[in-house]
């Protein structure tokens, strides 16, 4: 009796073939997932920090709640920065792995650094785009966190 054939995969996300290529596909998909999600945490955190900072500055809210809101603003900056840096590290590790995989097989590099890709096609990076985005976001969160911390300290020291 003939063994039934397995149907062909219906989506490109289903890995097939050579185990090395399957591993490459899995790492590439994981890296893409980091790329899609990495900016969600800092964006949501900045929105939360804006609300907390508004509460810390509002005279219509009980003083202790304003102090807590300021400290929460600083805490949110630290927590979100930690997560952003960990996601960025994982993303960079996968990018390096993929780039090395492509290099070893003499493939065109689809995963090399964006600055190098831009240089290859002679695209200049505008001044405001030169800093690394994750560092800009961390700086922004730190500014909000610092303001919240300063508001809390000022409130605690005032009578």
Tab-separated table of C-alpha atoms in Angstrom:
chain	number	residue	atom	x	y	z
A	1	UNK	CA	0.000	0.000	0.000
A	2	UNK	CA	1.342	3.382	-0.971
A	3	UNK	CA	2.046	5.869	1.761
A	4	UNK	CA	-0.016	9.077	1.412
A	5	UNK	CA	2.007	12.081	0.349
A	6	UNK	CA	2.263	15.027	2.653
A	7	UNK	CA	0.703	18.115	1.069
A	8	UNK	CA	3.049	20.928	0.091
A	9	UNK	CA	3.285	23.851	2.518
A	10	UNK	CA	0.701	26.513	1.826
A	11	UNK	CA	2.499	29.512	3.282
A	12	UNK	CA	6.059	30.794	2.989
A	13	UNK	CA	6.358	30.685	6.782
A	14	UNK	CA	6.338	26.883	6.778
A	15	UNK	CA	9.994	25.802	6.585
A	16	UNK	CA	10.971	23.195	4.010
A	17	UNK	CA	14.090	21.535	2.673
A	18	UNK	CA	17.666	21.812	3.874
A	19	UNK	CA	17.954	21.996	7.699
A	20	UNK	CA	20.429	24.894	7.433
A	21	UNK	CA	18.013	26.871	5.296
A	22	UNK	CA	15.194	26.059	7.716
A	23	UNK	CA	17.323	27.387	10.572
A	24	UNK	CA	18.055	30.534	8.539
A	25	UNK	CA	14.312	31.026	7.933
A	26	UNK	CA	13.531	30.612	11.635
A	27	UNK	CA	16.188	33.141	12.713
A	28	UNK	CA	15.122	35.581	9.974
A	29	UNK	CA	11.487	35.336	11.116
A	30	UNK	CA	12.508	35.870	14.741
A	31	UNK	CA	14.571	38.924	13.805
A	32	UNK	CA	11.631	40.325	11.834
A	33	UNK	CA	9.431	39.812	14.886
A	34	UNK	CA	11.869	41.850	17.007
A	35	UNK	CA	11.870	44.535	14.315
A	36	UNK	CA	8.094	44.760	14.385
A	37	UNK	CA	7.772	44.825	18.181
A	38	UNK	CA	10.878	46.647	19.391
A	39	UNK	CA	9.366	50.147	19.239
A	40	UNK	CA	6.016	49.316	20.806
A	41	UNK	CA	7.268	49.348	24.402
A	42	UNK	CA	9.041	52.736	24.250
A	43	UNK	CA	6.137	54.362	22.407
A	44	UNK	CA	3.589	53.130	24.950
A	45	UNK	CA	5.962	54.042	27.790
A	46	UNK	CA	6.360	57.621	26.560
A	47	UNK	CA	2.580	57.975	26.428
A	48	UNK	CA	2.283	56.589	29.975
A	49	UNK	CA	5.080	58.859	31.174
A	50	UNK	CA	3.304	61.889	29.701
A	51	UNK	CA	0.144	61.006	31.648
A	52	UNK	CA	2.102	60.377	34.858
A	53	UNK	CA	4.095	63.584	34.452
A	54	UNK	CA	0.858	65.517	33.928
A	55	UNK	CA	-0.485	63.990	37.151
A	56	UNK	CA	2.731	64.885	39.005
A	57	UNK	CA	2.399	68.487	37.879
A	58	UNK	CA	-1.330	68.811	38.595
A	59	UNK	CA	-2.327	70.761	41.685
A	60	UNK	CA	-5.769	69.103	41.617
A	61	UNK	CA	-4.309	65.767	42.744
A	62	UNK	CA	-3.372	64.815	46.311
A	63	UNK	CA	0.302	65.539	47.033
A	64	UNK	CA	1.322	61.946	47.825
A	65	UNK	CA	-0.276	60.759	44.571
A	66	UNK	CA	1.706	63.400	42.682
A	67	UNK	CA	4.921	62.165	44.330
A	68	UNK	CA	4.104	58.567	43.419
A	69	UNK	CA	3.292	59.582	39.812
A	70	UNK	CA	6.707	61.233	39.525
A	71	UNK	CA	8.512	58.153	40.807
A	72	UNK	CA	6.445	55.925	38.500
A	73	UNK	CA	7.540	58.105	35.568
A	74	UNK	CA	11.195	57.446	36.437
A	75	UNK	CA	10.543	53.743	37.024
A	76	UNK	CA	8.805	53.395	33.661
A	77	UNK	CA	11.872	54.896	31.957
A	78	UNK	CA	14.177	52.360	33.599
A	79	UNK	CA	11.960	49.355	32.900
A	80	UNK	CA	11.293	50.298	29.283
A	81	UNK	CA	14.969	51.076	28.636
A	82	UNK	CA	15.949	47.675	29.995
A	83	UNK	CA	13.453	45.900	27.754
A	84	UNK	CA	14.375	47.975	24.699
A	85	UNK	CA	18.082	47.246	25.179
A	86	UNK	CA	17.433	43.518	25.617
A	87	UNK	CA	15.240	43.386	22.494
A	88	UNK	CA	17.838	45.385	20.570
A	89	UNK	CA	20.617	43.040	21.707
A	90	UNK	CA	18.621	40.007	20.578
A	91	UNK	CA	17.828	41.666	17.272
A	92	UNK	CA	21.494	42.527	16.690
A	93	UNK	CA	22.605	38.990	17.603
A	94	UNK	CA	20.191	37.540	15.059
A	95	UNK	CA	21.276	40.086	12.452
A	96	UNK	CA	24.939	39.128	12.960
A	97	UNK	CA	24.090	35.414	12.776
A	98	UNK	CA	22.113	35.919	9.549
A	99	UNK	CA	24.820	38.103	8.029
A	100	UNK	CA	27.495	35.490	8.824
A	101	UNK	CA	25.278	32.739	7.385
A	102	UNK	CA	24.879	34.733	4.159
A	103	UNK	CA	28.610	35.496	3.998
A	104	UNK	CA	29.621	31.832	4.471
A	105	UNK	CA	27.357	30.827	1.584
A	106	UNK	CA	28.497	33.767	-0.547
A	107	UNK	CA	24.933	35.087	-0.735
A	108	UNK	CA	24.159	38.743	-1.228
A	109	UNK	CA	23.859	40.138	2.275
A	110	UNK	CA	20.281	41.028	3.119
A	111	UNK	CA	21.044	41.476	6.820
A	112	UNK	CA	24.105	43.672	6.988
A	113	UNK	CA	23.999	46.954	8.875
A	114	UNK	CA	21.704	49.646	7.443
A	115	UNK	CA	24.563	52.170	7.323
A	116	UNK	CA	26.598	49.780	5.173
A	117	UNK	CA	23.628	49.083	2.879
A	118	UNK	CA	23.071	52.817	2.428
A	119	UNK	CA	26.776	53.331	1.716
A	120	UNK	CA	26.700	50.530	-0.897
A	121	UNK	CA	24.070	52.423	-2.880
A	122	UNK	CA	25.569	55.857	-2.111
A	123	UNK	CA	22.722	57.180	0.035
A	124	UNK	CA	23.778	59.775	2.578
A	125	UNK	CA	22.309	59.633	6.054
A	126	UNK	CA	20.628	62.897	7.113
A	127	UNK	CA	22.020	64.515	10.255
A	128	UNK	CA	18.961	63.763	12.409
A	129	UNK	CA	19.001	60.100	11.316
A	130	UNK	CA	22.646	59.508	12.340
A	131	UNK	CA	22.121	58.656	16.033
A	132	UNK	CA	21.042	55.087	16.726
A	133	UNK	CA	17.228	55.085	17.146
A	134	UNK	CA	17.219	52.997	20.312
A	135	UNK	CA	19.565	55.495	21.979
A	136	UNK	CA	17.318	58.410	20.966
A	137	UNK	CA	14.310	56.642	22.480
A	138	UNK	CA	16.199	55.867	25.676
A	139	UNK	CA	17.267	59.513	25.924
A	140	UNK	CA	13.646	60.611	25.458
A	141	UNK	CA	12.413	58.236	28.141
A	142	UNK	CA	15.245	59.355	30.438
A	143	UNK	CA	14.234	63.008	30.023
A	144	UNK	CA	10.637	62.202	31.012
A	145	UNK	CA	11.865	59.980	33.847
A	146	UNK	CA	14.232	62.684	35.080
A	147	UNK	CA	11.452	65.257	35.055
A	148	UNK	CA	9.207	62.907	37.017
A	149	UNK	CA	11.961	62.218	39.531
A	150	UNK	CA	12.688	65.936	39.878
A	151	UNK	CA	8.975	66.665	40.375
A	152	UNK	CA	8.776	64.023	43.110
A	153	UNK	CA	11.848	65.336	44.927
A	154	UNK	CA	10.617	68.927	44.706
A	155	UNK	CA	7.215	67.908	46.042
A	156	UNK	CA	8.797	65.971	48.924
A	157	UNK	CA	11.017	68.935	49.849
A	158	UNK	CA	8.305	71.571	49.587
A	159	UNK	CA	6.011	72.318	52.513
